[in-house]
Amino acid sequence: MKLFVPLCSYILLSGIYAPKALSDSPPLQDVCPMAPQGERKVFMNGFLCKHPSTILASDFKTLLLNHAGDLNNMFQSSVNMVTATEFPGLNTQGLAMARTDIAPSGVVLPHSHPRASEMMFVHGGSVAVGFFDTKGRLFQKTLGEGEVFIFPRGLVHYIINYGFGPSTTFSVLNSQNPGVVGITHAMFVTDSDVLEGLMARMLKFGEMGLSDNSTAGLPWTF
C-alpha cells in the first residue's frame, strides 16, 4: 500500500507531462541561429547556436522560397522544404517551411510527416487536397487562392492540381525537422513498381469529385 500511492502519482504525472515530449523542445533563449558547419563539435538533437555576439538580422531572412521548382518530372510537381539546416534562423523555433509548385494534372504523391502538422496556404491556382485518418476516412477539399488547409501530424496526405493553370502553395510545419515518409517507401517497394499506376489513380480521383469525408470508391485502394 505504501508503494501504491507514489506509483499512482508517478503514473499521473507521466500522463500530464508526456505530451510535451511529442513536440519540439522550447528554446531556452530568445534566438538560436544554427552554428556554421566548422563550429559543430558535438552531436545533439538540433544544432548548436551561434555566439550571441555574432547573430545578425540576415540569419532570419531567406530567399529559398522565392522561385518555382523544376516541374519537368513524371509528377509535374516540385516541393521545396526549408528546415533549420538550410535556414539558420529556424533553429530551436520548432518550425519548417515549404513551397509546392504543381503543373496542370500534376500531383504530390501521398506522404506523411512523422514529426509535424502542416498548415498549407494556396498562393495561386486551385488544388484538390486530402488526408486519411487512422480509421481510413478521407477528408478532402478543393481549394482556391487564399484558402488554407491543415494536414494533421503523421497522417498520409496528397495534393492534386485541380485547375487549368499552375498552382503554388506555401506551408508551415511545426517542427524544425518534420521528416517525410513517402507511400512507396512505406510499402517496401521501388518507385517504378507503383508510381505510374498510383499517378493514374490519383488523377482519376481528382476527376471523381468525392464528397467531403467520403471513403467510397477510393481509386488507390489496392
mmCIF file of N, CA, C and O in Angstrom, residues 102-107 125-129 140-144 159-167 202-210:
data_model
loop_
_atom_site.group_PDB
_atom_site.id
_atom_site.type_symbol
_atom_site.label_atom_id
_atom_site.label_comp_id
_atom_site.label_asym_id
_atom_site.label_seq_id
_atom_site.Cartn_x
_atom_site.Cartn_y
_atom_site.Cartn_z
ATOM 1 N N ILE A 102 2.858 22.967 -58.728
ATOM 2 C CA ILE A 102 2.286 21.834 -59.450
ATOM 3 C C ILE A 102 1.745 22.320 -60.794
ATOM 4 O O ILE A 102 0.971 23.280 -60.850
ATOM 5 N N ALA A 103 2.140 21.659 -61.866
ATOM 6 C CA ALA A 103 1.618 21.961 -63.194
ATOM 7 C C ALA A 103 0.211 21.375 -63.334
ATOM 8 O O ALA A 103 -0.198 20.514 -62.541
ATOM 9 N N PRO A 104 -0.556 21.817 -64.330
ATOM 10 C CA PRO A 104 -1.871 21.209 -64.563
ATOM 11 C C PRO A 104 -1.761 19.688 -64.700
ATOM 12 O O PRO A 104 -0.855 19.189 -65.369
ATOM 13 N N SER A 105 -2.652 18.969 -64.027
ATOM 14 C CA SER A 105 -2.660 17.500 -63.992
ATOM 15 C C SER A 105 -1.493 16.918 -63.200
ATOM 16 O O SER A 105 -1.286 15.708 -63.212
ATOM 17 N N GLY A 106 -0.749 17.767 -62.504
ATOM 18 C CA GLY A 106 0.343 17.277 -61.672
ATOM 19 C C GLY A 106 -0.133 16.896 -60.283
ATOM 20 O O GLY A 106 -1.228 17.287 -59.852
ATOM 21 N N VAL A 107 0.685 16.132 -59.563
ATOM 22 C CA VAL A 107 0.312 15.664 -58.234
ATOM 23 C C VAL A 107 1.524 15.679 -57.303
ATOM 24 O O VAL A 107 2.674 15.638 -57.744
ATOM 25 N N GLY A 125 -3.712 29.465 -58.148
ATOM 26 C CA GLY A 125 -4.283 28.283 -58.761
ATOM 27 C C GLY A 125 -5.304 27.609 -57.861
ATOM 28 O O GLY A 125 -5.766 28.173 -56.860
ATOM 29 N N SER A 126 -5.668 26.376 -58.205
ATOM 30 C CA SER A 126 -6.610 25.604 -57.391
ATOM 31 C C SER A 126 -6.087 24.183 -57.255
ATOM 32 O O SER A 126 -5.455 23.645 -58.168
ATOM 33 N N VAL A 127 -6.338 23.579 -56.098
ATOM 34 C CA VAL A 127 -5.832 22.243 -55.801
ATOM 35 C C VAL A 127 -6.910 21.412 -55.131
ATOM 36 O O VAL A 127 -7.826 21.951 -54.493
ATOM 37 N N ALA A 128 -6.809 20.103 -55.297
ATOM 38 C CA ALA A 128 -7.601 19.154 -54.510
ATOM 39 C C ALA A 128 -6.647 18.531 -53.507
ATOM 40 O O ALA A 128 -5.578 18.042 -53.878
ATOM 41 N N VAL A 129 -7.017 18.574 -52.230
ATOM 42 C CA VAL A 129 -6.150 18.064 -51.169
ATOM 43 C C VAL A 129 -6.943 17.118 -50.281
ATOM 44 O O VAL A 129 -8.178 17.170 -50.229
ATOM 45 N N GLN A 140 -11.284 15.437 -47.653
ATOM 46 C CA GLN A 140 -10.731 16.087 -48.840
ATOM 47 C C GLN A 140 -11.557 17.299 -49.247
ATOM 48 O O GLN A 140 -12.754 17.383 -48.986
ATOM 49 N N LYS A 141 -10.854 18.264 -49.837
ATOM 50 C CA LYS A 141 -11.481 19.507 -50.273
ATOM 51 C C LYS A 141 -10.783 20.004 -51.531
ATOM 52 O O LYS A 141 -9.622 19.705 -51.785
ATOM 53 N N THR A 142 -11.494 20.807 -52.299
ATOM 54 C CA THR A 142 -10.865 21.585 -53.361
ATOM 55 C C THR A 142 -10.667 22.991 -52.816
ATOM 56 O O THR A 142 -11.548 23.545 -52.147
ATOM 57 N N LEU A 143 -9.517 23.564 -53.095
ATOM 58 C CA LEU A 143 -9.142 24.864 -52.542
ATOM 59 C C LEU A 143 -8.766 25.828 -53.646
ATOM 60 O O LEU A 143 -8.174 25.435 -54.655
ATOM 61 N N GLY A 144 -9.086 27.095 -53.433
ATOM 62 C CA GLY A 144 -8.697 28.144 -54.348
ATOM 63 C C GLY A 144 -7.737 29.114 -53.694
ATOM 64 O O GLY A 144 -7.374 28.981 -52.516
ATOM 65 N N ILE A 159 -1.715 16.169 -52.683
ATOM 66 C CA ILE A 159 -2.172 17.406 -53.348
ATOM 67 C C ILE A 159 -2.254 17.125 -54.843
ATOM 68 O O ILE A 159 -1.347 16.518 -55.419
ATOM 69 N N ILE A 160 -3.329 17.584 -55.480
ATOM 70 C CA ILE A 160 -3.509 17.458 -56.921
ATOM 71 C C ILE A 160 -3.841 18.837 -57.485
ATOM 72 O O ILE A 160 -4.658 19.562 -56.910
ATOM 73 N N ASN A 161 -3.207 19.208 -58.590
ATOM 74 C CA ASN A 161 -3.603 20.444 -59.265
ATOM 75 C C ASN A 161 -4.978 20.225 -59.891
ATOM 76 O O ASN A 161 -5.147 19.372 -60.751
ATOM 77 N N TYR A 162 -5.943 21.024 -59.451
ATOM 78 C CA TYR A 162 -7.337 20.828 -59.864
ATOM 79 C C TYR A 162 -7.773 21.828 -60.927
ATOM 80 O O TYR A 162 -8.920 21.853 -61.334
ATOM 81 N N GLY A 163 -6.837 22.673 -61.374
ATOM 82 C CA GLY A 163 -7.200 23.724 -62.321
ATOM 83 C C GLY A 163 -6.548 23.547 -63.669
ATOM 84 O O GLY A 163 -5.976 22.494 -63.989
ATOM 85 N N PHE A 164 -6.629 24.612 -64.478
ATOM 86 C CA PHE A 164 -6.089 24.577 -65.837
ATOM 87 C C PHE A 164 -4.751 25.300 -65.947
ATOM 88 O O PHE A 164 -4.132 25.306 -67.006
ATOM 89 N N GLY A 165 -4.321 25.905 -64.851
ATOM 90 C CA GLY A 165 -3.030 26.583 -64.832
ATOM 91 C C GLY A 165 -2.189 26.067 -63.684
ATOM 92 O O GLY A 165 -2.633 25.215 -62.902
ATOM 93 N N PRO A 166 -0.961 26.545 -63.564
ATOM 94 C CA PRO A 166 -0.091 26.094 -62.473
ATOM 95 C C PRO A 166 -0.639 26.524 -61.114
ATOM 96 O O PRO A 166 -1.350 27.529 -61.002
ATOM 97 N N SER A 167 -0.308 25.778 -60.091
ATOM 98 C CA SER A 167 -0.712 26.120 -58.731
ATOM 99 C C SER A 167 0.526 26.217 -57.849
ATOM 100 O O SER A 167 1.528 25.528 -58.071
ATOM 101 N N MET A 202 -4.661 8.634 -58.846
ATOM 102 C CA MET A 202 -4.846 9.934 -58.197
ATOM 103 C C MET A 202 -5.533 10.919 -59.131
ATOM 104 O O MET A 202 -6.414 11.676 -58.722
ATOM 105 N N LEU A 203 -5.113 10.941 -60.394
ATOM 106 C CA LEU A 203 -5.741 11.848 -61.351
ATOM 107 C C LEU A 203 -7.206 11.466 -61.574
ATOM 108 O O LEU A 203 -8.082 12.330 -61.696
ATOM 109 N N LYS A 204 -7.496 10.190 -61.598
ATOM 110 C CA LYS A 204 -8.885 9.739 -61.713
ATOM 111 C C LYS A 204 -9.680 10.180 -60.492
ATOM 112 O O LYS A 204 -10.822 10.624 -60.591
ATOM 113 N N PHE A 205 -9.044 10.087 -59.314
ATOM 114 C CA PHE A 205 -9.690 10.517 -58.082
ATOM 115 C C PHE A 205 -10.027 12.003 -58.124
ATOM 116 O O PHE A 205 -11.090 12.437 -57.704
ATOM 117 N N GLY A 206 -9.101 12.818 -58.674
ATOM 118 C CA GLY A 206 -9.344 14.244 -58.769
ATOM 119 C C GLY A 206 -10.539 14.565 -59.643
ATOM 120 O O GLY A 206 -11.217 15.573 -59.452
ATOM 121 N N GLU A 207 -10.813 13.708 -60.632
ATOM 122 C CA GLU A 207 -11.942 13.925 -61.528
ATOM 123 C C GLU A 207 -13.266 13.439 -60.931
ATOM 124 O O GLU A 207 -14.342 13.819 -61.380
ATOM 125 N N MET A 208 -13.183 12.574 -59.905
ATOM 126 C CA MET A 208 -14.386 11.984 -59.351
ATOM 127 C C MET A 208 -15.196 12.952 -58.503
ATOM 128 O O MET A 208 -16.407 12.840 -58.389
ATOM 129 N N GLY A 209 -14.496 13.910 -57.855
ATOM 130 C CA GLY A 209 -15.201 14.882 -57.034
ATOM 131 C C GLY A 209 -15.925 14.246 -55.862
ATOM 132 O O GLY A 209 -17.103 14.485 -55.625
ATOM 133 N N LEU A 210 -15.213 13.396 -55.098
ATOM 134 C CA LEU A 210 -15.836 12.754 -53.945
ATOM 135 C C LEU A 210 -16.319 13.791 -52.946
ATOM 136 O O LEU A 210 -15.705 14.835 -52.766
#
